Amino acid sequence: MSPKRKIALVTGASSGIGAATARKLATEGVIVGLAARRKERLEGLVTEITGGGGKAIALPTDVTDPASCKAAANALIAQFGRIDVLVNNAGQMPLSSVDSLKVNEWKQMVDVNISGVLNATAAVLPQMIAQHSGHIFNMFSIAGRKVFTGLAVYCATKAAVTAFSDGLRMEIGPKHNIRVTCIQPGAVKSELYDQITDPTYRKQMDDLATSMTFLEGEDIANTILFALKSPPRMDVAELFVLPTEQGW
Ligand code: NDP
């Protein structure tokens, strides 16, 4: 599938990997629907993309709410008639030890990292099925492959959606001609660590950031583009992308 003139919905587009992906897709001629909660961030990105000759629209969305995801997908369909790409990227990672019982943060991760992926997928799938084409990207993590202390719940959410991604690919590839790509990055520079309320884990992550060169959001965006530009017969099912200096 050529990315030219395609329509994409990117969740978590207000910062980090999602914003970088939206910028990259726009420079490739893709019309991008920017979905996240922070409206002013989305509007700023629309201005930036439009100023660079691209096209994007702000779609304030809470992925934990199925109706909000459906409204974002419907707005894109109403304006452009189709959805070719979904980037399921919204995510949260407030790290803590299990015995500190930060149950609200656990729920937040389950709601965004698992339910959010399911909600956004459900929102676009009928349109992609009707088109008999589409490409769904799921932004998972090295944390879906390995377990780390302090990340027990986060790892559980990423492992759950890694399994979902593979099952989704097996079901909708052959039947509906929809490709599914699971991206598993290592450490990427973003705002993800800002949500960590546990001072020990926050320091641990800040120290990590000074100990090696993290990937940039743009590196992950380029990875997405590689899979998107591959020929229609080819589904890049999984990509594990790490900083060269990441020794774990
Ligand atoms: P950021 O914190 O910069 O971005 C997270 C995005 O998710 C923001 O745009 C945020 O927007 C959005 N988001 C959070 N909650 C919701 C919600 N309820 N509804 C809609 N959007 C939401 O972090 P990253 O760019 O790093 O994270 C992007 C993805 O990459 C995540 O899934 C993360 O788990 C994954 N990842 C990141 C790695 C890293 O090292 N940075 C490594 C591996 C994977 P807003 O607050 O405006 O709603």
Short mmCIF file of N, CA and C and ligand atoms in Angstrom, two decimals, residues 12-17 36-38 61-64 89-92 112 139-141 154 158 185-188 190-193 195, ligand 1:
data_model
loop_
_atom_site.label_atom_id
_atom_site.label_comp_id
_atom_site.label_asym_id
_atom_site.label_seq_id
_atom_site.Cartn_x
_atom_site.Cartn_y
_atom_site.Cartn_z
N GLY A 12 -2.76 9.08 20.72
CA GLY A 12 -1.59 9.56 21.47
C GLY A 12 -0.73 10.47 20.61
N ALA A 13 -1.40 11.29 19.78
CA ALA A 13 -0.66 12.14 18.82
C ALA A 13 -0.22 13.46 19.43
N SER A 14 -0.51 13.69 20.71
CA SER A 14 -0.20 15.01 21.29
C SER A 14 1.24 15.13 21.76
N SER A 15 2.00 14.03 21.78
CA SER A 15 3.41 14.11 22.20
C SER A 15 4.17 12.88 21.73
N GLY A 16 5.48 12.91 21.97
CA GLY A 16 6.33 11.73 21.79
C GLY A 16 6.22 11.02 20.46
N ILE A 17 6.11 9.70 20.52
CA ILE A 17 6.11 8.86 19.32
C ILE A 17 4.92 9.17 18.42
N ALA A 36 -6.00 12.46 20.88
CA ALA A 36 -5.45 12.44 22.24
C ALA A 36 -6.36 13.34 23.07
N ARG A 37 -6.08 13.47 24.38
CA ARG A 37 -6.96 14.28 25.22
C ARG A 37 -6.60 15.76 25.17
N ARG A 38 -5.30 16.12 25.04
CA ARG A 38 -4.91 17.53 25.15
C ARG A 38 -5.14 18.27 23.83
N THR A 61 -9.76 13.10 21.88
CA THR A 61 -10.27 11.74 22.10
C THR A 61 -9.72 11.19 23.42
N ASP A 62 -10.58 10.48 24.15
CA ASP A 62 -10.10 9.68 25.27
C ASP A 62 -10.26 8.23 24.86
N VAL A 63 -9.16 7.53 24.67
CA VAL A 63 -9.24 6.16 24.12
C VAL A 63 -9.89 5.17 25.10
N THR A 64 -10.02 5.57 26.37
CA THR A 64 -10.67 4.65 27.32
C THR A 64 -12.19 4.62 27.11
N ASN A 89 -1.35 4.06 19.48
CA ASN A 89 -0.11 4.46 20.13
C ASN A 89 -0.30 5.00 21.55
N ALA A 90 -1.51 5.48 21.88
CA ALA A 90 -1.71 6.07 23.21
C ALA A 90 -1.32 5.07 24.30
N GLY A 91 -0.60 5.55 25.30
CA GLY A 91 -0.17 4.64 26.36
C GLY A 91 0.28 5.40 27.59
N GLN A 92 0.27 4.72 28.72
CA GLN A 92 0.74 5.32 29.98
C GLN A 92 1.61 4.32 30.72
N VAL A 112 -6.04 2.41 29.46
CA VAL A 112 -5.46 3.06 28.26
C VAL A 112 -4.73 2.03 27.40
N MET A 139 1.42 -0.01 19.01
CA MET A 139 2.67 0.43 19.64
C MET A 139 2.82 -0.29 20.97
N PHE A 140 3.52 -1.39 20.94
CA PHE A 140 3.71 -2.13 22.17
C PHE A 140 5.09 -1.81 22.72
N SER A 141 5.86 -2.76 23.15
CA SER A 141 7.08 -2.39 23.88
C SER A 141 7.95 -3.61 24.10
N TYR A 154 2.54 -2.64 33.90
CA TYR A 154 2.80 -2.13 32.54
C TYR A 154 3.15 -3.29 31.61
N LYS A 158 1.21 -4.66 28.20
CA LYS A 158 1.85 -4.74 26.88
C LYS A 158 1.89 -6.18 26.37
N PRO A 185 9.23 -0.98 20.75
CA PRO A 185 10.43 -0.17 20.96
C PRO A 185 11.07 -0.43 22.32
N GLY A 186 12.38 -0.16 22.36
CA GLY A 186 13.08 -0.03 23.64
C GLY A 186 12.92 1.42 24.07
N ALA A 187 13.96 1.97 24.72
CA ALA A 187 13.82 3.31 25.30
C ALA A 187 13.77 4.40 24.23
N VAL A 188 12.71 5.23 24.30
CA VAL A 188 12.51 6.32 23.35
C VAL A 188 12.32 7.61 24.15
N SER A 190 10.67 10.76 25.24
CA SER A 190 9.27 11.22 25.16
C SER A 190 8.86 11.76 26.53
N GLU A 191 7.56 11.95 26.71
CA GLU A 191 7.05 12.43 28.01
C GLU A 191 6.55 11.29 28.88
N LEU A 192 6.82 10.06 28.48
CA LEU A 192 6.24 8.89 29.15
C LEU A 192 6.61 8.80 30.63
N TYR A 193 7.85 9.18 30.96
CA TYR A 193 8.30 9.03 32.35
C TYR A 193 7.73 10.12 33.27
N GLN A 195 4.87 10.72 34.04
CA GLN A 195 3.70 10.28 34.83
C GLN A 195 4.10 9.44 36.05
P1 NDP B 1 4.15 10.12 25.65
O1 NDP B 1 3.79 10.22 27.09
O2 NDP B 1 4.95 11.21 25.06
O3 NDP B 1 2.83 9.91 24.79
C1 NDP B 1 1.71 9.21 25.25
C2 NDP B 1 0.51 9.65 24.45
O4 NDP B 1 -0.63 8.90 24.89
C3 NDP B 1 0.19 11.12 24.65
O5 NDP B 1 -0.07 11.71 23.41
C4 NDP B 1 -1.09 11.10 25.50
O6 NDP B 1 -1.91 12.22 25.14
C5 NDP B 1 -1.73 9.80 25.02
N1 NDP B 1 -2.72 9.31 25.95
C6 NDP B 1 -2.54 8.92 27.24
N2 NDP B 1 -3.73 8.58 27.79
C7 NDP B 1 -4.67 8.76 26.81
C8 NDP B 1 -6.07 8.58 26.75
N3 NDP B 1 -6.78 8.17 27.81
N4 NDP B 1 -6.70 8.86 25.59
C9 NDP B 1 -6.02 9.31 24.52
N5 NDP B 1 -4.69 9.48 24.51
C10 NDP B 1 -4.02 9.20 25.64
O7 NDP B 1 4.90 8.73 25.52
P2 NDP B 1 5.46 7.90 24.26
O8 NDP B 1 5.40 8.67 23.04
O9 NDP B 1 6.74 7.33 24.69
O10 NDP B 1 4.40 6.70 24.24
C11 NDP B 1 3.71 6.27 23.09
C12 NDP B 1 3.54 4.77 23.14
O11 NDP B 1 4.81 4.14 23.02
C13 NDP B 1 2.93 4.23 24.45
O12 NDP B 1 1.99 3.23 24.15
C14 NDP B 1 4.13 3.64 25.17
O13 NDP B 1 3.76 2.62 26.05
C15 NDP B 1 4.95 3.13 24.00
N6 NDP B 1 6.37 2.91 24.28
C16 NDP B 1 7.17 3.94 24.68
C17 NDP B 1 8.50 3.70 24.97
C18 NDP B 1 9.42 4.79 25.48
O14 NDP B 1 10.53 4.47 25.92
N7 NDP B 1 9.04 6.07 25.40
C19 NDP B 1 9.09 2.38 24.81
C20 NDP B 1 8.16 1.38 24.35
C21 NDP B 1 6.86 1.66 24.09
P3 NDP B 1 -2.87 13.03 26.11
O15 NDP B 1 -2.22 13.08 27.46
O16 NDP B 1 -2.97 14.37 25.44
O17 NDP B 1 -4.17 12.29 26.10
#
